[in-house]
C-alpha positions as a Python dict, from the first residue, in 0.01 Angstrom:
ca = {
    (1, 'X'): (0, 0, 0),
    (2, 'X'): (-151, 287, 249),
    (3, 'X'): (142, 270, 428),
    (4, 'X'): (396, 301, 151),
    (5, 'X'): (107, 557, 35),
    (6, 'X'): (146, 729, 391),
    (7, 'X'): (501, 780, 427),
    (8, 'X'): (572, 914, 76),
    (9, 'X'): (287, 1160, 184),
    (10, 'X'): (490, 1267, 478),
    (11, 'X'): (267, 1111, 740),
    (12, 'X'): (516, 877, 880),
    (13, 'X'): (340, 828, 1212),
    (14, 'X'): (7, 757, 985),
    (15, 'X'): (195, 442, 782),
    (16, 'X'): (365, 306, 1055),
    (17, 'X'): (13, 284, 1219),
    (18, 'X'): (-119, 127, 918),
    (19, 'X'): (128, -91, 826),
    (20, 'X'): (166, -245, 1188),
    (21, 'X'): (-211, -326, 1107),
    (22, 'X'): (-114, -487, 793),
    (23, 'X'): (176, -675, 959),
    (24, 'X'): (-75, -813, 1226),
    (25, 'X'): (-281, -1000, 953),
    (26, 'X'): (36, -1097, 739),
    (27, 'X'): (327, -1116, 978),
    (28, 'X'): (556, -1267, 724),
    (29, 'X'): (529, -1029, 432),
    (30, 'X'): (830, -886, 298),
    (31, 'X'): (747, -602, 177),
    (32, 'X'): (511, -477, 431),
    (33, 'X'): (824, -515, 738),
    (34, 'X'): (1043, -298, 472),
    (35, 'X'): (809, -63, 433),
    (36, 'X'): (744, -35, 784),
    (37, 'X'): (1149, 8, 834),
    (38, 'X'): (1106, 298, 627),
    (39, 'X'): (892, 450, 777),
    (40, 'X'): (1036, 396, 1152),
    (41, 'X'): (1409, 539, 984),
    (42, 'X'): (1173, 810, 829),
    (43, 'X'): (1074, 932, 1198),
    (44, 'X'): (1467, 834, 1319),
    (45, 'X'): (1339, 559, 1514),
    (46, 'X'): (1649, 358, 1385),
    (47, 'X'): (1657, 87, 1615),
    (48, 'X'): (1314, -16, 1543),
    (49, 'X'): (1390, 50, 1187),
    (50, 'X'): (1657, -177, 1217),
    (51, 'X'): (1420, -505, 1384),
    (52, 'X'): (1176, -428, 1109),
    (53, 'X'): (1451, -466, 848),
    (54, 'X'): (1633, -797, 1072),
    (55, 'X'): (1305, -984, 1028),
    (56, 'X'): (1258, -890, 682),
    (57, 'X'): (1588, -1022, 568),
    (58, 'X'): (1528, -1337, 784),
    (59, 'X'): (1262, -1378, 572),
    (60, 'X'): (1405, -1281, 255),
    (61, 'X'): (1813, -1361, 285),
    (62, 'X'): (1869, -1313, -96),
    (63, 'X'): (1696, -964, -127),
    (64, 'X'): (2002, -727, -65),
    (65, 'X'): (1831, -468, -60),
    (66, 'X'): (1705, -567, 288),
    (67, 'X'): (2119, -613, 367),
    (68, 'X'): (2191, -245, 319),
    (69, 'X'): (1849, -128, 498),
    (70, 'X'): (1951, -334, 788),
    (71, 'X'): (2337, -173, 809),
    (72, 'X'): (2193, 142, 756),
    (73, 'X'): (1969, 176, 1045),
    (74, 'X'): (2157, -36, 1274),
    (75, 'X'): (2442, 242, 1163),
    (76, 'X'): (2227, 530, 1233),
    (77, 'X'): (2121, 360, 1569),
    (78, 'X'): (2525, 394, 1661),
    (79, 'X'): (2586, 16, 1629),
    (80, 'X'): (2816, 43, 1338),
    (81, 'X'): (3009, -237, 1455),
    (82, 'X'): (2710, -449, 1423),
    (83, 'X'): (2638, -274, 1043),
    (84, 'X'): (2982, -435, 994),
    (85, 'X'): (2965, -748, 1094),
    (86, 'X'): (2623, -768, 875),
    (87, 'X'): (2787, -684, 579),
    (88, 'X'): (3068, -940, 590),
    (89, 'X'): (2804, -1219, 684),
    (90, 'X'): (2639, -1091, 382),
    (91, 'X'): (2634, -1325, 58),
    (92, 'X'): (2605, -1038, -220),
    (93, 'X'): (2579, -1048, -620),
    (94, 'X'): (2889, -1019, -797),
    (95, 'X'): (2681, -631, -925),
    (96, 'X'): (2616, -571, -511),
    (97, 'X'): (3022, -660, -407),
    (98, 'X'): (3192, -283, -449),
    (99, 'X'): (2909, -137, -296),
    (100, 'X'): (2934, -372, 25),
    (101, 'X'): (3281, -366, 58),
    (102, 'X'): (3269, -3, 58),
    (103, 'X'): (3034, 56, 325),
    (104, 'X'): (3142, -232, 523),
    (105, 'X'): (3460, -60, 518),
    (106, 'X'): (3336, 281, 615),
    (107, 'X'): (3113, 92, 924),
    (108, 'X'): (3430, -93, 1049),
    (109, 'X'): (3620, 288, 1045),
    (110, 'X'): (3341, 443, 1216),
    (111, 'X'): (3358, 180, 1456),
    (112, 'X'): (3749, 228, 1553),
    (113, 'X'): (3696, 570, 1599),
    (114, 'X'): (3391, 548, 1805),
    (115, 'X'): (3595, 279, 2017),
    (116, 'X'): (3881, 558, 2049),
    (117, 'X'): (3644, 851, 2201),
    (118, 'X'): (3395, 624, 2389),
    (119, 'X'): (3723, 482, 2579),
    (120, 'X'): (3788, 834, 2708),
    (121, 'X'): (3544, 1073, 2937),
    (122, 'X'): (3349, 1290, 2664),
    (123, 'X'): (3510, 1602, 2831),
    (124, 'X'): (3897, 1449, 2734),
    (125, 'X'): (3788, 1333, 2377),
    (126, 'X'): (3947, 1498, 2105),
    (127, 'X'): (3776, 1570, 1813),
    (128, 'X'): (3788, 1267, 1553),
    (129, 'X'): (3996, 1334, 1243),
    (130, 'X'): (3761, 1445, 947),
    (131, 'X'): (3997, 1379, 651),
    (132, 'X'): (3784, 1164, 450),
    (133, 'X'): (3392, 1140, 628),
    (134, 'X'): (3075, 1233, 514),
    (135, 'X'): (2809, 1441, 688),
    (136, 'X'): (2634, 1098, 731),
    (137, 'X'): (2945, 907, 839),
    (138, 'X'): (2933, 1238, 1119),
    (139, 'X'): (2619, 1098, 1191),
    (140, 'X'): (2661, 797, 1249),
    (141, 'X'): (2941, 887, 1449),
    (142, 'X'): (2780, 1117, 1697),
    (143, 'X'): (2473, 840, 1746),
    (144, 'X'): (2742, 574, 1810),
    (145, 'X'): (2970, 811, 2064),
    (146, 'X'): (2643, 896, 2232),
    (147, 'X'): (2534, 570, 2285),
    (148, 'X'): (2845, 498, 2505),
    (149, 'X'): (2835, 859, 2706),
}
């Protein structure tokens, strides 16, 4: 709880401290490797964020909740391909379907058009159409494109 505690205090760096101390005596709890997620994404440490969530889900396949952390952070990470492909491996709730769907659609878009610039040198690249993203789709976006420059 001092890590949950932690991070909605602002000390990020303090929970993920304490809650790596937690995970060493219970390495299979749940809610401690979410919590820890949060507080990785919380410092933009997204690809730790996203093995935090990974193992969680592992452990918990039915919790989506742990689903969407997971495609978040691998999304902010710029893997949005791999967001994708974790949503349509996904089982969801019939309540959980729309909101899947819609994200997995917006990962699989992100990843064409990071495909499209990351196949030409960054200084040929033209800007990527902005008809219908968000500021966090731009995101996403930029982390992805600079992964492959």
């Amino acid at each position: 709880k001092l890590g949950l505690a932690r991070t909605l205090q602002g000390d990020a760096a303090g929970a993920i401290q304490a809650l790596q101390r937690a995970r060493s005596l219970a390495p299979d709890n749940v809610e401690i490797l979410n919590n820890l997620g949060v507080a990785l994404s919380e410092l933009r440490l997204h690809g730790e964020a996203a093995e935090a969530y990974a193992e969680a889900h592992r452990l918990a396949p039915d919790a989506t909740v742990l689903a969407f952390n997971h495609a978040d952070a691998l999304a902010l990470d710029g893997r949005p391909g791999e967001a994708h492909a974790l949503l349509q491996s996904t089982s969801f709730p019939p309540q959980e379907m729309e909101r899947a769907a819609s994200l997995a659609a917006r990962m699989e878009a992100i990843h064409d058009a990071s495909k499209a610039a990351c196949s030409t040198p960054p200084e040929d690249a033209p800007p990527a159409p902005r008809a219908s993203r968000s500021p966090l789709d731009d995101r996403i976006l930029k982390a992805t494109i600079a992964r492959c420059h």
